[in-house]
Short mmCIF file of C-alpha atoms in Angstrom, two decimals:
data_model
loop_
_atom_site.label_atom_id
_atom_site.label_comp_id
_atom_site.label_asym_id
_atom_site.label_seq_id
_atom_site.Cartn_x
_atom_site.Cartn_y
_atom_site.Cartn_z
CA MET A 1 -11.62 -38.22 2.09
CA GLU A 2 -9.62 -40.28 -0.40
CA TYR A 3 -5.78 -40.21 -0.25
CA ARG A 4 -2.89 -41.06 -2.36
CA ILE A 5 0.56 -41.87 -1.26
CA GLU A 6 3.46 -39.32 -2.08
CA HIS A 7 6.98 -39.63 -0.96
CA ASP A 8 9.97 -37.33 -0.38
CA SER A 9 13.47 -37.87 1.08
CA MET A 10 11.95 -38.56 4.42
CA GLY A 11 9.52 -41.18 3.44
CA GLU A 12 5.93 -41.71 2.53
CA VAL A 13 3.16 -39.17 3.19
CA LYS A 14 -0.68 -39.39 2.70
CA VAL A 15 -2.01 -36.52 0.51
CA PRO A 16 -5.52 -35.74 -0.36
CA ALA A 17 -6.33 -37.41 -3.65
CA ASP A 18 -7.80 -34.29 -5.23
CA ARG A 19 -4.92 -31.95 -4.37
CA LEU A 20 -2.08 -31.12 -6.72
CA TRP A 21 0.52 -30.79 -3.90
CA ALA A 22 2.73 -33.61 -2.70
CA ALA A 23 4.76 -34.80 0.24
CA GLN A 24 6.62 -31.67 1.22
CA THR A 25 3.72 -29.31 1.15
CA GLN A 26 1.58 -31.96 3.11
CA ARG A 27 4.22 -32.06 5.82
CA SER A 28 4.28 -28.23 6.18
CA HIS A 29 0.44 -28.27 6.11
CA GLU A 30 0.47 -30.66 9.01
CA ASN A 31 3.38 -29.29 10.99
CA PHE A 32 2.35 -25.55 10.89
CA GLU A 33 -1.11 -25.34 12.12
CA ILE A 34 -0.83 -21.65 12.74
CA GLY A 35 -3.38 -19.34 11.18
CA VAL A 36 -4.68 -22.03 8.86
CA GLY A 37 -7.20 -20.73 6.43
CA ILE A 38 -6.69 -17.08 7.55
CA GLU A 39 -3.01 -16.24 7.15
CA THR A 40 -2.07 -18.27 4.11
CA MET A 41 0.80 -17.22 1.80
CA PRO A 42 -0.49 -14.32 -0.11
CA ALA A 43 -1.96 -14.83 -3.50
CA GLU A 44 0.47 -12.25 -4.90
CA ILE A 45 3.46 -14.54 -3.86
CA VAL A 46 1.72 -17.53 -5.47
CA HIS A 47 1.28 -15.56 -8.73
CA ALA A 48 4.96 -14.57 -8.51
CA PHE A 49 5.97 -18.02 -8.15
CA GLY A 50 4.10 -18.92 -11.27
CA VAL A 51 6.03 -16.11 -13.09
CA LEU A 52 9.46 -17.05 -11.89
CA LYS A 53 8.94 -20.90 -12.52
CA LYS A 54 7.79 -20.28 -16.05
CA ALA A 55 10.81 -17.90 -16.66
CA ALA A 56 13.14 -20.54 -15.15
CA SER A 57 11.87 -23.30 -17.44
CA ILE A 58 12.49 -21.06 -20.40
CA ALA A 59 16.00 -19.94 -19.28
CA ASN A 60 16.95 -23.59 -18.46
CA ASN A 61 15.58 -24.75 -21.92
CA SER A 62 17.92 -22.36 -23.54
CA LEU A 63 20.95 -23.08 -21.29
CA ARG A 64 20.60 -26.89 -20.75
CA SER A 65 18.08 -28.17 -23.21
CA GLU A 66 19.46 -31.76 -22.66
CA LYS A 67 17.75 -31.66 -19.19
CA MET A 68 14.94 -29.05 -19.74
CA THR A 69 13.56 -30.48 -22.98
CA ASP A 70 11.02 -28.71 -25.07
CA GLU A 71 8.36 -31.18 -23.89
CA LYS A 72 9.13 -30.46 -20.18
CA MET A 73 9.28 -26.66 -20.67
CA GLU A 74 5.91 -26.53 -22.55
CA ALA A 75 4.13 -28.42 -19.72
CA ILE A 76 5.74 -26.27 -17.05
CA LYS A 77 4.79 -23.21 -18.88
CA GLN A 78 1.11 -24.29 -19.25
CA ALA A 79 0.87 -25.25 -15.64
CA CYS A 80 2.55 -21.86 -14.62
CA ASP A 81 -0.05 -20.01 -16.68
CA GLU A 82 -2.74 -21.66 -14.58
CA VAL A 83 -0.95 -20.66 -11.45
CA MET A 84 -0.58 -17.12 -12.51
CA SER A 85 -4.25 -16.85 -13.49
CA GLY A 86 -5.28 -17.96 -9.94
CA GLU A 87 -6.97 -21.01 -11.26
CA LEU A 88 -4.92 -23.29 -8.94
CA LEU A 89 -4.80 -21.11 -5.89
CA SER A 90 -6.67 -23.61 -3.74
CA HIS A 91 -3.71 -26.00 -4.23
CA PHE A 92 -1.63 -23.53 -2.19
CA PRO A 93 -2.68 -24.00 1.47
CA LEU A 94 0.46 -23.17 3.32
CA VAL A 95 0.53 -20.55 6.07
CA VAL A 96 2.93 -17.55 6.45
CA TRP A 97 4.17 -19.08 9.75
CA GLN A 98 6.41 -21.63 8.37
CA THR A 99 10.12 -21.84 7.67
CA GLY A 100 11.57 -18.38 7.46
CA SER A 101 13.14 -19.04 4.02
CA GLY A 102 9.75 -19.87 2.40
CA THR A 103 11.17 -23.30 1.37
CA GLN A 104 7.76 -25.07 1.92
CA SER A 105 6.10 -22.45 -0.33
CA ASN A 106 8.71 -22.95 -3.01
CA MET A 107 8.22 -26.69 -2.85
CA ASN A 108 4.46 -26.16 -2.83
CA ALA A 109 4.85 -24.42 -6.15
CA ASN A 110 7.30 -27.04 -7.47
CA GLU A 111 4.85 -29.86 -6.54
CA VAL A 112 1.72 -28.23 -7.92
CA ILE A 113 3.47 -27.23 -11.18
CA ALA A 114 5.01 -30.71 -11.65
CA ASN A 115 1.85 -32.66 -10.87
CA ARG A 116 -0.33 -30.26 -13.08
CA GLY A 117 2.23 -30.52 -15.79
CA ASN A 118 2.22 -34.31 -15.62
CA GLN A 119 -1.68 -34.21 -15.92
CA ILE A 120 -1.33 -32.07 -19.01
CA LEU A 121 1.18 -34.50 -20.52
CA GLY A 122 -0.71 -37.56 -19.48
CA LYS A 123 2.37 -39.13 -18.08
CA LYS A 124 4.70 -38.72 -15.09
CA LEU A 125 7.61 -36.82 -16.71
CA LEU A 126 8.17 -33.82 -14.41
CA HIS A 127 9.84 -33.98 -11.08
CA PRO A 128 9.35 -31.06 -8.54
CA ASN A 129 12.97 -30.70 -7.64
CA ASP A 130 14.91 -31.92 -10.71
CA ASP A 131 12.72 -30.16 -13.31
CA VAL A 132 10.46 -27.31 -11.83
CA ASN A 133 13.13 -26.23 -9.33
CA MET A 134 16.14 -26.78 -11.86
CA SER A 135 18.93 -24.24 -11.29
CA GLN A 136 17.04 -22.79 -8.27
CA SER A 137 16.92 -22.82 -4.44
CA SER A 138 14.19 -21.65 -2.12
CA ASN A 139 16.82 -19.13 -0.93
CA ASP A 140 16.84 -17.30 -4.26
CA THR A 141 13.29 -18.05 -5.49
CA PHE A 142 11.44 -16.59 -2.41
CA PRO A 143 13.13 -13.25 -2.37
CA THR A 144 12.63 -13.19 -6.29
CA ALA A 145 8.94 -13.82 -5.75
CA MET A 146 8.83 -11.05 -3.10
CA HIS A 147 10.19 -8.56 -5.47
CA ILE A 148 7.93 -9.48 -8.32
CA ALA A 149 4.90 -9.46 -6.15
CA ALA A 150 6.00 -6.10 -4.59
CA VAL A 151 6.53 -4.42 -7.97
CA LEU A 152 3.26 -5.68 -9.49
CA ALA A 153 1.33 -4.54 -6.28
CA LEU A 154 2.87 -1.11 -6.15
CA GLU A 155 2.57 -0.33 -9.86
CA GLU A 156 -0.71 -1.96 -10.70
CA LYS A 157 -2.66 -1.38 -7.54
CA LEU A 158 -1.30 1.28 -5.15
CA ILE A 159 -0.10 3.85 -7.65
CA PRO A 160 -3.28 3.80 -9.77
CA ALA A 161 -5.38 4.10 -6.63
CA ALA A 162 -3.39 7.15 -5.53
CA GLU A 163 -3.54 8.70 -9.00
CA THR A 164 -7.37 8.37 -9.21
CA LEU A 165 -7.77 10.23 -5.89
CA ILE A 166 -5.34 12.81 -7.18
CA ASP A 167 -7.53 13.45 -10.22
CA THR A 168 -10.52 13.78 -7.87
CA PHE A 169 -8.67 16.40 -5.81
CA LYS A 170 -7.72 18.16 -8.98
CA ARG A 171 -11.38 18.49 -10.02
CA LEU A 172 -12.37 19.63 -6.55
CA GLU A 173 -9.65 22.39 -6.76
CA ALA A 174 -11.03 23.71 -9.87
CA GLU A 175 -14.57 23.63 -8.59
CA ASN A 176 -13.86 25.30 -5.41
CA GLU A 177 -11.61 28.08 -6.73
CA GLY A 178 -12.03 31.42 -5.03
CA ILE A 179 -13.99 30.23 -1.91
CA VAL A 180 -12.29 31.73 1.09
CA LYS A 181 -12.37 30.05 4.47
CA SER A 182 -10.54 30.11 7.69
CA GLY A 183 -7.22 28.49 7.96
CA ARG A 184 -6.27 26.49 11.12
CA THR A 185 -3.09 25.66 12.87
CA HIS A 186 -2.72 23.82 16.11
CA LEU A 187 -6.38 23.16 15.92
CA GLN A 188 -6.96 26.84 16.40
CA ASP A 189 -8.10 29.68 14.04
CA ALA A 190 -5.46 30.94 11.78
CA THR A 191 -5.35 33.34 8.83
CA PRO A 192 -7.56 32.80 5.78
CA ILE A 193 -7.03 30.27 3.02
CA THR A 194 -9.06 29.31 0.00
CA PHE A 195 -10.64 25.88 -0.05
CA SER A 196 -8.84 25.16 -3.41
CA GLN A 197 -5.58 25.88 -1.58
CA GLU A 198 -6.43 23.44 1.23
CA ILE A 199 -7.31 20.73 -1.36
CA SER A 200 -4.08 21.43 -3.28
CA GLY A 201 -2.11 20.47 -0.19
CA TRP A 202 -3.94 17.18 -0.10
CA ARG A 203 -3.33 16.65 -3.85
CA SER A 204 0.36 17.70 -3.73
CA SER A 205 1.02 15.33 -0.78
CA LEU A 206 -0.26 12.33 -2.69
CA GLU A 207 1.62 13.44 -5.88
CA ARG A 208 4.78 13.47 -3.76
CA ASP A 209 4.06 10.09 -2.27
CA VAL A 210 3.60 8.60 -5.77
CA GLU A 211 7.07 10.06 -6.76
CA LEU A 212 8.57 8.46 -3.75
CA ILE A 213 6.96 5.13 -4.39
CA LYS A 214 8.08 5.04 -8.11
CA HIS A 215 11.60 5.88 -6.86
CA ALA A 216 11.32 2.96 -4.28
CA VAL A 217 10.24 0.59 -6.98
CA GLN A 218 13.53 0.79 -8.94
CA PRO A 219 15.72 -1.34 -6.58
CA LEU A 220 12.93 -3.96 -6.53
CA TYR A 221 13.52 -4.68 -10.29
CA GLU A 222 16.71 -6.55 -9.21
CA LEU A 223 16.11 -10.25 -8.74
CA ALA A 224 17.92 -12.76 -6.54
CA LEU A 225 17.35 -15.64 -8.94
CA GLY A 226 20.56 -17.17 -9.99
CA GLY A 227 22.22 -16.98 -6.47
CA THR A 228 20.82 -20.48 -5.48
CA ALA A 229 21.65 -21.51 -1.95
CA VAL A 230 24.09 -19.01 -0.65
CA GLY A 231 24.73 -16.55 -3.47
CA THR A 232 27.35 -18.39 -5.33
CA GLY A 233 25.13 -19.82 -7.99
CA LEU A 234 25.95 -23.42 -7.31
CA ASN A 235 24.12 -25.84 -9.65
CA ALA A 236 22.79 -23.03 -11.99
CA PRO A 237 24.39 -22.75 -15.47
CA LYS A 238 26.38 -19.69 -16.41
CA GLY A 239 24.22 -16.87 -17.42
CA PHE A 240 21.10 -18.27 -15.82
CA GLY A 241 20.51 -15.18 -13.51
CA PRO A 242 20.37 -12.58 -16.47
CA ALA A 243 18.55 -15.11 -18.67
CA VAL A 244 15.73 -15.75 -16.21
CA ALA A 245 15.43 -12.12 -15.30
CA ALA A 246 15.00 -11.29 -18.86
CA GLU A 247 12.22 -13.84 -19.15
CA VAL A 248 10.47 -12.52 -16.02
CA ALA A 249 10.65 -9.03 -17.68
CA LYS A 250 8.98 -10.38 -20.80
CA ILE A 251 6.30 -12.13 -18.87
CA THR A 252 5.44 -9.21 -16.65
CA GLY A 253 6.21 -6.27 -18.88
CA LYS A 254 8.39 -4.83 -16.09
CA PRO A 255 12.14 -3.98 -16.41
CA PHE A 256 13.46 -6.77 -14.09
CA VAL A 257 17.23 -7.47 -14.16
CA THR A 258 19.41 -9.88 -12.24
CA ALA A 259 20.75 -8.64 -9.03
CA ILE A 260 24.41 -7.40 -9.30
CA ASN A 261 25.29 -9.03 -5.89
CA LYS A 262 23.53 -12.26 -5.09
CA PHE A 263 25.07 -12.39 -1.60
CA HIS A 264 23.24 -9.11 -0.77
CA ALA A 265 20.09 -10.24 -2.55
CA LEU A 266 19.65 -13.40 -0.48
CA THR A 267 20.35 -11.92 3.01
CA SER A 268 19.35 -8.23 2.85
CA LYS A 269 15.76 -6.97 2.56
CA ASP A 270 16.65 -3.34 2.40
CA GLU A 271 14.86 -2.73 -0.84
CA ILE A 272 11.58 -4.00 0.63
CA VAL A 273 12.13 -1.82 3.77
CA PHE A 274 12.71 1.18 1.66
CA ALA A 275 9.63 0.61 -0.41
CA HIS A 276 7.48 -0.07 2.51
CA GLY A 277 8.77 3.16 3.94
CA ALA A 278 7.36 5.02 0.93
CA VAL A 279 3.99 3.06 1.36
CA LYS A 280 4.06 4.23 5.04
CA ALA A 281 4.52 7.79 3.90
CA LEU A 282 1.43 7.52 1.70
CA ALA A 283 -0.52 5.99 4.62
CA CYS A 284 0.58 8.91 6.83
CA ASP A 285 -0.63 11.42 4.32
CA MET A 286 -3.92 9.47 3.88
CA MET A 287 -4.32 9.55 7.76
CA LYS A 288 -3.82 13.29 7.65
CA ILE A 289 -6.27 13.87 4.78
CA ALA A 290 -9.02 11.64 6.08
CA ASN A 291 -8.77 13.32 9.50
CA ASP A 292 -9.02 16.81 7.84
CA ILE A 293 -12.03 15.79 5.85
CA ARG A 294 -13.88 14.32 8.83
CA TRP A 295 -13.10 17.44 10.93
CA LEU A 296 -14.27 19.77 8.18
CA ALA A 297 -17.37 17.60 7.85
CA SER A 298 -18.04 17.41 11.64
CA GLY A 299 -21.44 18.34 12.88
CA PRO A 300 -23.78 18.54 11.17
CA ARG A 301 -24.67 21.43 13.56
CA ASP A 302 -22.36 21.37 16.41
CA GLY A 303 -19.05 20.91 14.59
CA LEU A 304 -17.01 22.81 11.87
CA GLY A 305 -19.49 21.79 9.27
CA GLU A 306 -17.49 23.55 6.46
CA ILE A 307 -18.00 20.62 3.93
CA PHE A 308 -20.58 18.12 3.15
CA ILE A 309 -19.60 14.52 2.46
CA PRO A 310 -21.77 11.69 1.10
CA GLU A 311 -24.08 10.03 3.60
CA ASN A 312 -23.66 6.29 2.90
CA GLU A 313 -25.22 4.43 5.83
CA PRO A 314 -26.91 4.90 9.17
CA GLY A 315 -24.33 5.82 11.96
CA SER A 316 -26.06 4.65 15.15
CA SER A 317 -28.04 1.82 16.47
CA ILE A 318 -29.63 4.05 19.04
CA MET A 319 -29.46 7.61 17.75
CA PRO A 320 -31.94 8.05 14.75
CA GLY A 321 -30.65 10.02 11.86
CA LYS A 322 -27.03 10.00 12.76
CA VAL A 323 -24.53 9.60 9.92
CA ASN A 324 -20.88 9.13 10.47
CA PRO A 325 -17.69 9.76 8.33
CA THR A 326 -17.14 6.00 7.95
CA GLN A 327 -14.94 6.19 4.86
CA CYS A 328 -12.49 8.48 6.75
CA GLU A 329 -12.42 6.04 9.70
CA ALA A 330 -11.73 3.10 7.43
CA VAL A 331 -8.80 4.96 5.90
CA THR A 332 -7.35 5.97 9.26
CA MET A 333 -7.56 2.38 10.56
CA VAL A 334 -5.87 1.08 7.45
CA ALA A 335 -3.17 3.87 7.95
CA VAL A 336 -2.66 2.48 11.53
CA GLN A 337 -2.22 -1.08 10.19
CA VAL A 338 0.30 0.10 7.62
CA ILE A 339 2.27 1.96 10.10
CA GLY A 340 2.25 -1.06 12.41
CA ASN A 341 3.31 -3.33 9.55
CA ASP A 342 6.28 -1.01 8.90
CA VAL A 343 7.62 -2.01 12.26
CA ALA A 344 7.23 -5.67 11.51
CA VAL A 345 8.94 -5.25 8.09
CA GLY A 346 11.81 -3.40 9.53
CA MET A 347 12.32 -5.84 12.43
CA ALA A 348 12.13 -8.80 10.06
CA ALA A 349 14.67 -7.30 7.57
CA SER A 350 17.05 -6.72 10.46
CA GLN A 351 17.24 -10.46 11.22
CA GLY A 352 19.43 -11.62 8.34
CA ASN A 353 22.12 -13.97 9.55
CA PHE A 354 25.15 -14.77 7.49
CA GLU A 355 23.98 -15.78 3.96
CA LEU A 356 20.27 -15.62 4.35
CA ASN A 357 17.36 -13.75 5.89
CA VAL A 358 14.81 -16.27 7.41
CA PHE A 359 12.03 -13.82 8.10
CA MET A 360 10.84 -13.56 4.52
CA PRO A 361 7.29 -14.91 4.74
CA VAL A 362 6.33 -12.45 7.43
CA THR A 363 8.07 -9.68 5.48
CA ALA A 364 6.18 -10.59 2.35
CA TYR A 365 2.88 -10.90 4.24
CA ASN A 366 3.09 -7.55 5.93
CA PHE A 367 4.28 -5.69 2.86
CA LEU A 368 1.58 -7.08 0.67
CA GLN A 369 -1.18 -6.53 3.17
CA SER A 370 -0.10 -2.90 3.52
CA VAL A 371 -0.25 -2.31 -0.28
CA ARG A 372 -3.53 -4.19 -0.71
CA LEU A 373 -5.33 -2.52 2.18
CA LEU A 374 -4.12 0.90 1.25
CA SER A 375 -4.93 0.47 -2.31
CA GLU A 376 -8.45 -0.79 -1.64
CA ALA A 377 -9.09 1.83 1.12
CA MET A 378 -8.11 4.64 -1.32
CA VAL A 379 -10.38 3.26 -3.97
CA SER A 380 -13.19 3.07 -1.57
CA PHE A 381 -12.53 6.44 -0.13
CA ASN A 382 -12.45 8.03 -3.44
CA LYS A 383 -15.71 6.35 -4.71
CA ASN A 384 -17.70 6.71 -1.49
CA CYS A 385 -16.43 10.01 -0.07
CA ALA A 386 -13.99 12.17 -1.87
CA VAL A 387 -15.93 12.50 -5.23
CA GLY A 388 -18.91 13.84 -3.38
CA ILE A 389 -17.17 16.46 -1.27
CA LYS A 390 -19.15 19.84 -1.36
CA ALA A 391 -18.23 23.13 0.22
CA ASN A 392 -20.64 24.63 2.69
CA LYS A 393 -20.08 28.05 1.54
CA GLU A 394 -22.34 29.71 4.06
CA LYS A 395 -20.63 28.12 6.99
CA MET A 396 -17.19 28.81 5.56
CA HIS A 397 -18.16 32.49 5.27
CA HIS A 398 -19.52 32.60 8.77
CA ASN A 399 -16.52 31.00 10.32
CA LEU A 400 -14.07 33.22 8.32
CA HIS A 401 -15.74 36.30 9.43
CA ASN A 402 -15.97 35.11 13.02
CA SER A 403 -12.34 34.33 13.24
CA LEU A 404 -10.12 36.35 15.61
CA MET A 405 -7.11 35.78 13.39
CA LEU A 406 -8.34 38.18 10.85
CA VAL A 407 -6.85 40.70 13.14
CA THR A 408 -3.50 39.80 11.44
CA ALA A 409 -4.63 42.09 8.58
CA LEU A 410 -4.38 44.98 11.02
CA ASN A 411 -0.76 44.38 11.89
CA PRO A 412 0.73 46.94 9.34
CA TYR A 413 -1.76 49.63 10.60
CA ILE A 414 -1.87 49.27 14.38
CA GLY A 415 0.98 47.03 15.12
CA TYR A 416 1.33 43.54 16.53
CA GLU A 417 0.62 44.41 20.23
CA ASN A 418 -2.35 46.61 19.53
CA ALA A 419 -3.72 43.89 17.21
CA ALA A 420 -3.36 41.42 19.94
CA LYS A 421 -5.24 43.61 22.35
CA THR A 422 -8.01 44.02 19.77
CA ALA A 423 -8.31 40.21 19.41
CA LYS A 424 -8.35 39.63 23.11
CA LYS A 425 -11.01 42.27 23.69
CA ALA A 426 -13.18 41.05 20.97
CA PHE A 427 -12.96 37.55 22.35
CA LYS A 428 -13.56 38.64 26.08
CA ASP A 429 -16.51 40.95 25.18
CA ASN A 430 -17.94 38.75 22.54
CA ILE A 431 -17.85 41.54 19.97
CA SER A 432 -16.46 41.98 16.48
CA LEU A 433 -12.92 42.89 15.69
CA LYS A 434 -14.20 46.16 14.21
CA GLU A 435 -16.05 47.11 17.44
CA ALA A 436 -13.02 46.18 19.55
CA CYS A 437 -10.57 48.10 17.35
CA VAL A 438 -12.78 51.24 17.47
CA GLU A 439 -13.56 51.07 21.18
CA LEU A 440 -9.88 50.81 21.86
CA GLY A 441 -9.28 53.81 19.64
CA PHE A 442 -6.77 52.15 17.29
CA LEU A 443 -8.78 52.99 14.11
CA THR A 444 -11.91 54.85 13.11
CA ALA A 445 -14.84 52.74 11.87
CA GLU A 446 -14.31 54.18 8.40
CA ARG A 447 -10.53 53.40 8.39
CA PHE A 448 -11.12 49.89 9.57
CA ASP A 449 -13.44 49.20 6.62
CA GLU A 450 -10.76 50.63 4.30
CA VAL A 451 -8.03 48.29 5.41
CA PHE A 452 -9.86 45.21 6.60
CA HIS A 453 -10.44 42.84 3.60
CA PRO A 454 -10.29 39.11 4.67
CA GLU A 455 -10.71 37.94 1.14
CA GLU A 456 -7.54 39.56 0.14
CA MET A 457 -5.42 37.81 2.77
CA VAL A 458 -5.16 34.62 0.78
#
């Protein structure tokens, strides 16, 4: 491998000749061999750095044009566009497990953008710190990148995935209107419910989760940029915070604004914790829905068997013909991961000391993993399972009329205690509710038929 020599304030460093990063990135690459190639800084954070560095160059050009000349700004903007497109992702090798402020990833962005900008210019004009990092600090850029990445991931991936599944459930509700089945509580038989009502519970849960996520996005629109090292804005020109936030808003099409209190913005991660809580709520509901569906589809002969779900692949290496609810299982595993990530996010957010939180990379990694996994799991679940759900009407009818809890319909006519006796006798003697009620002398067969209508209990 060929190398070139780069230098920083600590001296010279050998850097692979074909890489755009420089000395500080190389030092981090060598000093933190933890999860290399596996747990690298999320691509969403790299994209966000491209956004904020572009926005910063534009704001600096308007506020201190003697230092951020038009020539420098245009080169930075072009390099940032390449970062944002993902074209330069291979030049961002650093792992999550680095400095807790994300300083090395900020410098990775500065070095790559400076070197790529110099390539575009055909001369060495841009400096990573003096130009690309102008008016900034790692301490305000990394939390800014976190918020940008979080908003884009929630609004462009997770919410659309949830809304697609909501639309599927709306269709299933309409298609299954009027099909009456047994309800269940405590995993035991309960009074009747329509299948469309059951589906509406799933749909409404997801709609509420989307509402909560949209509410949680609002505080994430506030950006720390402009606070620099400790929140005072040292070395940033007056008005830089609002100006750069306005540019980020233009680039992303999202209503980003500067944070009101930069001291809070640098040290507290409460907005991320709150938003991840909403993500966790969605994961919990998806766990419940996926479990409901695989229970209802259990069988095909010895389970509940009330619905059919798509058969996507063989389910056993030893049992021929076995097919499993694999999409449901994938969703539930993702839900477990998201719930676990919530603990990590909360613990990391609790570790702010004085003017800075130094658990930001792990916070960003877990947050973005949760959103990415849950989004992709919901898309897969919708495409490969939910859209193909079909009611097994015969089995639903059988289970409904075999349910002892239909006895609840008799309460107004024979009273709670006599209804309980009827249910227990029917179960003990393995006879119908009608037979038990008549044998106990509570109602005649004719009167039983007059008052007992399960389909009207919904």
